[in-house]
């Protein structure tokens, strides 16, 4: 039986790279995205690459009450799920958020609340089935609040705590929860940023995610060196940290 995979935010660069890897293994996939035409084009490519079946569904993280219907549609289309990857998100303008509570709320809803909306029905279904992996793309930004991106970091940090609790709840049922913490990734969302040696390609990150899912690990820093970079950042005393421009 082929692996049954739901990918939400399927048009993101990391999600597409991971979908290609699963397609090459003959997986069945359900791609959920806001831009369904782009998702349909990706689906055509995945079929050529070896996917046993690919379905496409519409999902907009800014529209409440769509999550449960999406999960039900994917579950029915694939006959259950082995892996659910939630990959959607937005990278807010920190300066604009600092000046607008409404914009800050909207970014928290996209990067945190909408993900919890999806995880809740997914967790219930997988718990009842007694198997499956919930994988969620967070960020190293959630490891310590920094002036340069603390709204985004707040969403990812809160999400990491939610996933810790969810993993604790679902472990007895045999359901695994994976928190993915990428560092800098060269994607369209970060196209305006100058690149350096710490940046990774979407395919490198996708490879690490697939390995982490296969191994059943709970936290995946990708590339691996971000685990140690963030350990150092977390350990910097506040009196010193507050003098930096991180």
Short mmCIF file of C-alpha atoms in Angstrom, two decimals:
data_model
loop_
_atom_site.label_atom_id
_atom_site.label_comp_id
_atom_site.label_asym_id
_atom_site.label_seq_id
_atom_site.Cartn_x
_atom_site.Cartn_y
_atom_site.Cartn_z
CA UNK A 1 0.00 0.00 0.00
CA UNK A 2 1.40 3.38 -0.95
CA UNK A 3 1.94 6.12 1.61
CA UNK A 4 -1.06 8.46 1.90
CA UNK A 5 0.06 12.07 2.25
CA UNK A 6 -1.86 15.31 2.81
CA UNK A 7 0.11 18.50 2.18
CA UNK A 8 -1.45 21.83 3.15
CA UNK A 9 0.23 24.82 1.60
CA UNK A 10 1.27 22.56 -1.25
CA UNK A 11 2.47 25.33 -3.56
CA UNK A 12 5.23 26.43 -1.20
CA UNK A 13 8.74 25.58 -2.36
CA UNK A 14 9.49 23.21 0.55
CA UNK A 15 6.12 21.44 0.22
CA UNK A 16 6.55 20.96 -3.52
CA UNK A 17 10.04 19.53 -3.04
CA UNK A 18 8.75 17.08 -0.42
CA UNK A 19 5.79 16.09 -2.62
CA UNK A 20 8.22 15.21 -5.43
CA UNK A 21 10.13 12.93 -3.07
CA UNK A 22 6.96 11.11 -2.02
CA UNK A 23 5.76 10.92 -5.62
CA UNK A 24 8.99 9.19 -6.60
CA UNK A 25 8.12 6.51 -4.03
CA UNK A 26 4.66 5.98 -5.54
CA UNK A 27 2.72 7.76 -2.79
CA UNK A 28 -0.89 8.93 -3.04
CA UNK A 29 -1.20 12.63 -2.33
CA UNK A 30 -3.81 15.26 -1.55
CA UNK A 31 -2.56 18.79 -2.24
CA UNK A 32 -4.35 21.66 -0.51
CA UNK A 33 -3.56 25.22 -1.50
CA UNK A 34 -5.04 28.66 -1.98
CA UNK A 35 -3.83 28.80 -5.59
CA UNK A 36 -5.51 25.71 -6.97
CA UNK A 37 -4.37 26.24 -10.55
CA UNK A 38 -0.75 26.15 -9.43
CA UNK A 39 -1.51 23.11 -7.25
CA UNK A 40 -3.10 21.37 -10.25
CA UNK A 41 0.05 21.98 -12.29
CA UNK A 42 2.15 20.52 -9.48
CA UNK A 43 -0.21 17.51 -9.36
CA UNK A 44 0.33 16.86 -13.07
CA UNK A 45 4.10 16.92 -12.49
CA UNK A 46 3.81 14.54 -9.53
CA UNK A 47 1.85 12.01 -11.59
CA UNK A 48 4.65 12.00 -14.18
CA UNK A 49 7.17 11.49 -11.38
CA UNK A 50 5.41 8.32 -10.17
CA UNK A 51 2.65 9.30 -7.74
CA UNK A 52 -0.04 6.62 -7.57
CA UNK A 53 -2.78 9.26 -7.27
CA UNK A 54 -2.93 13.01 -6.70
CA UNK A 55 -6.00 14.99 -5.64
CA UNK A 56 -6.22 18.76 -5.27
CA UNK A 57 -8.35 20.76 -2.83
CA UNK A 58 -8.83 24.46 -2.15
CA UNK A 59 -7.71 25.85 1.20
CA UNK A 60 -7.26 29.46 2.29
CA UNK A 61 -5.81 29.96 5.76
CA UNK A 62 -7.47 33.36 6.03
CA UNK A 63 -10.95 31.86 5.72
CA UNK A 64 -12.21 30.40 9.03
CA UNK A 65 -14.15 27.13 9.25
CA UNK A 66 -12.56 25.52 6.19
CA UNK A 67 -10.17 23.29 8.08
CA UNK A 68 -12.49 20.49 9.16
CA UNK A 69 -14.05 20.19 5.70
CA UNK A 70 -10.62 20.01 4.11
CA UNK A 71 -9.44 17.28 6.48
CA UNK A 72 -12.62 15.29 5.83
CA UNK A 73 -12.20 15.61 2.07
CA UNK A 74 -8.57 14.49 2.16
CA UNK A 75 -9.34 11.61 4.52
CA UNK A 76 -12.13 10.37 2.27
CA UNK A 77 -10.16 10.83 -0.96
CA UNK A 78 -7.14 8.85 0.26
CA UNK A 79 -8.96 6.40 2.52
CA UNK A 80 -7.14 7.71 5.60
CA UNK A 81 -3.79 9.45 6.08
CA UNK A 82 -0.31 8.23 6.95
CA UNK A 83 1.33 11.66 6.85
CA UNK A 84 -0.12 15.16 7.11
CA UNK A 85 2.29 18.03 6.48
CA UNK A 86 1.16 21.57 7.24
CA UNK A 87 3.41 23.94 5.33
CA UNK A 88 1.46 27.14 4.80
CA UNK A 89 2.41 30.43 6.40
CA UNK A 90 3.34 34.03 5.80
CA UNK A 91 6.41 36.07 6.66
CA UNK A 92 5.12 39.36 8.10
CA UNK A 93 6.69 42.79 7.90
CA UNK A 94 7.82 43.21 11.50
CA UNK A 95 7.90 47.02 11.35
CA UNK A 96 4.34 47.12 9.97
CA UNK A 97 3.16 44.69 12.66
CA UNK A 98 4.81 46.78 15.37
CA UNK A 99 2.61 49.68 14.27
CA UNK A 100 -0.64 47.73 13.88
CA UNK A 101 -2.33 45.43 16.36
CA UNK A 102 -4.79 44.39 13.64
CA UNK A 103 -1.99 43.29 11.31
CA UNK A 104 -0.27 41.45 14.17
CA UNK A 105 -3.51 39.61 14.93
CA UNK A 106 -3.92 38.65 11.26
CA UNK A 107 -0.39 37.24 11.08
CA UNK A 108 -0.94 35.24 14.27
CA UNK A 109 -4.16 33.86 12.83
CA UNK A 110 -2.43 32.72 9.62
CA UNK A 111 0.73 31.31 11.22
CA UNK A 112 -0.79 29.87 14.40
CA UNK A 113 -4.57 29.70 14.69
CA UNK A 114 -5.20 28.34 11.20
CA UNK A 115 -2.63 25.59 11.83
CA UNK A 116 -4.33 24.61 15.09
CA UNK A 117 -7.65 24.58 13.22
CA UNK A 118 -6.20 21.89 10.96
CA UNK A 119 -4.34 19.95 13.65
CA UNK A 120 -7.41 19.48 15.84
CA UNK A 121 -9.48 17.36 13.42
CA UNK A 122 -6.37 15.65 12.05
CA UNK A 123 -5.30 14.61 15.55
CA UNK A 124 -8.75 13.23 16.38
CA UNK A 125 -8.91 11.17 13.20
CA UNK A 126 -5.37 9.80 13.55
CA UNK A 127 -5.89 9.05 17.24
CA UNK A 128 -8.99 7.02 16.38
CA UNK A 129 -7.08 5.22 13.61
CA UNK A 130 -4.13 4.58 15.93
CA UNK A 131 -1.46 5.62 13.45
CA UNK A 132 -0.07 8.46 11.38
CA UNK A 133 2.37 11.34 11.50
CA UNK A 134 1.54 15.01 11.90
CA UNK A 135 4.39 17.14 10.57
CA UNK A 136 4.31 20.92 10.87
CA UNK A 137 6.75 23.46 9.51
CA UNK A 138 7.62 25.89 12.28
CA UNK A 139 10.79 27.97 12.40
CA UNK A 140 13.93 28.58 14.41
CA UNK A 141 12.41 32.04 14.91
CA UNK A 142 10.23 30.46 17.60
CA UNK A 143 13.22 29.56 19.78
CA UNK A 144 13.80 33.09 21.10
CA UNK A 145 11.99 36.37 20.55
CA UNK A 146 14.10 38.83 18.58
CA UNK A 147 13.38 42.39 17.54
CA UNK A 148 13.72 41.59 13.85
CA UNK A 149 10.80 39.13 13.67
CA UNK A 150 9.11 38.64 17.02
CA UNK A 151 5.55 38.51 15.65
CA UNK A 152 6.48 35.61 13.37
CA UNK A 153 8.54 34.13 16.19
CA UNK A 154 5.60 34.37 18.60
CA UNK A 155 3.41 32.35 16.26
CA UNK A 156 6.07 29.69 15.73
CA UNK A 157 7.01 29.54 19.40
CA UNK A 158 3.41 29.09 20.51
CA UNK A 159 2.93 26.51 17.78
CA UNK A 160 5.93 24.54 19.07
CA UNK A 161 4.41 24.40 22.56
CA UNK A 162 1.05 23.30 21.10
CA UNK A 163 2.84 20.53 19.18
CA UNK A 164 4.68 19.39 22.30
CA UNK A 165 1.39 18.92 24.10
CA UNK A 166 -0.20 17.26 21.10
CA UNK A 167 2.71 14.83 20.83
CA UNK A 168 2.30 13.96 24.51
CA UNK A 169 -1.43 13.36 24.04
CA UNK A 170 -1.11 11.26 20.89
CA UNK A 171 1.92 9.13 21.80
CA UNK A 172 -0.12 6.38 23.51
CA UNK A 173 -2.23 6.06 20.36
CA UNK A 174 0.83 5.54 18.15
CA UNK A 175 0.49 8.89 16.38
CA UNK A 176 3.73 10.84 15.95
CA UNK A 177 4.07 14.62 15.90
CA UNK A 178 7.04 16.27 14.20
CA UNK A 179 7.99 19.92 14.70
CA UNK A 180 10.14 21.13 11.82
CA UNK A 181 12.43 24.10 12.44
CA UNK A 182 14.07 25.36 9.27
CA UNK A 183 16.62 28.12 9.32
CA UNK A 184 17.14 30.30 6.27
CA UNK A 185 15.61 28.70 3.15
CA UNK A 186 15.96 30.11 -0.35
CA UNK A 187 12.30 30.30 -1.43
CA UNK A 188 10.12 32.91 -3.19
CA UNK A 189 9.05 34.11 0.31
CA UNK A 190 12.66 35.07 1.09
CA UNK A 191 13.63 36.25 -2.40
CA UNK A 192 14.39 39.78 -1.18
CA UNK A 193 16.89 38.64 1.45
CA UNK A 194 20.64 38.53 0.73
CA UNK A 195 21.88 34.92 0.75
CA UNK A 196 24.90 33.42 2.53
CA UNK A 197 26.43 30.12 3.66
CA UNK A 198 23.69 29.47 6.24
CA UNK A 199 21.00 29.31 3.56
CA UNK A 200 19.59 25.98 2.35
CA UNK A 201 17.68 24.90 -0.72
CA UNK A 202 14.05 23.72 -0.44
CA UNK A 203 15.11 20.25 -1.60
CA UNK A 204 17.72 19.98 1.18
CA UNK A 205 15.04 20.87 3.73
CA UNK A 206 12.56 18.46 2.14
CA UNK A 207 15.11 15.66 2.37
CA UNK A 208 15.61 16.33 6.08
CA UNK A 209 11.83 16.39 6.67
CA UNK A 210 11.28 13.08 4.89
CA UNK A 211 14.08 11.46 6.90
CA UNK A 212 12.69 12.82 10.18
CA UNK A 213 9.23 11.48 9.36
CA UNK A 214 10.67 8.06 8.49
CA UNK A 215 12.72 7.95 11.71
CA UNK A 216 9.84 9.08 13.93
CA UNK A 217 11.75 11.96 15.49
CA UNK A 218 9.90 14.78 17.23
CA UNK A 219 12.01 17.83 16.36
CA UNK A 220 13.89 18.46 13.13
CA UNK A 221 16.25 21.40 12.81
CA UNK A 222 17.12 21.79 9.15
CA UNK A 223 19.89 22.02 8.17
CA UNK A 224 21.18 20.31 11.31
CA UNK A 225 23.54 23.10 12.40
CA UNK A 226 20.61 25.35 13.32
CA UNK A 227 20.08 23.27 16.45
CA UNK A 228 23.46 24.48 17.78
CA UNK A 229 23.11 28.03 16.46
CA UNK A 230 19.81 28.44 18.27
CA UNK A 231 21.20 26.82 21.42
CA UNK A 232 23.84 29.54 21.54
CA UNK A 233 21.26 32.28 20.87
CA UNK A 234 18.99 30.95 23.62
CA UNK A 235 21.88 30.93 26.10
CA UNK A 236 22.98 34.54 25.54
CA UNK A 237 22.16 36.48 28.73
CA UNK A 238 19.48 39.14 28.27
CA UNK A 239 21.86 41.92 29.33
CA UNK A 240 24.08 41.07 26.35
CA UNK A 241 21.29 39.98 24.00
CA UNK A 242 19.50 43.33 24.29
CA UNK A 243 22.56 45.10 22.92
CA UNK A 244 22.47 43.11 19.68
CA UNK A 245 20.53 43.84 16.49
CA UNK A 246 19.42 40.24 15.89
#
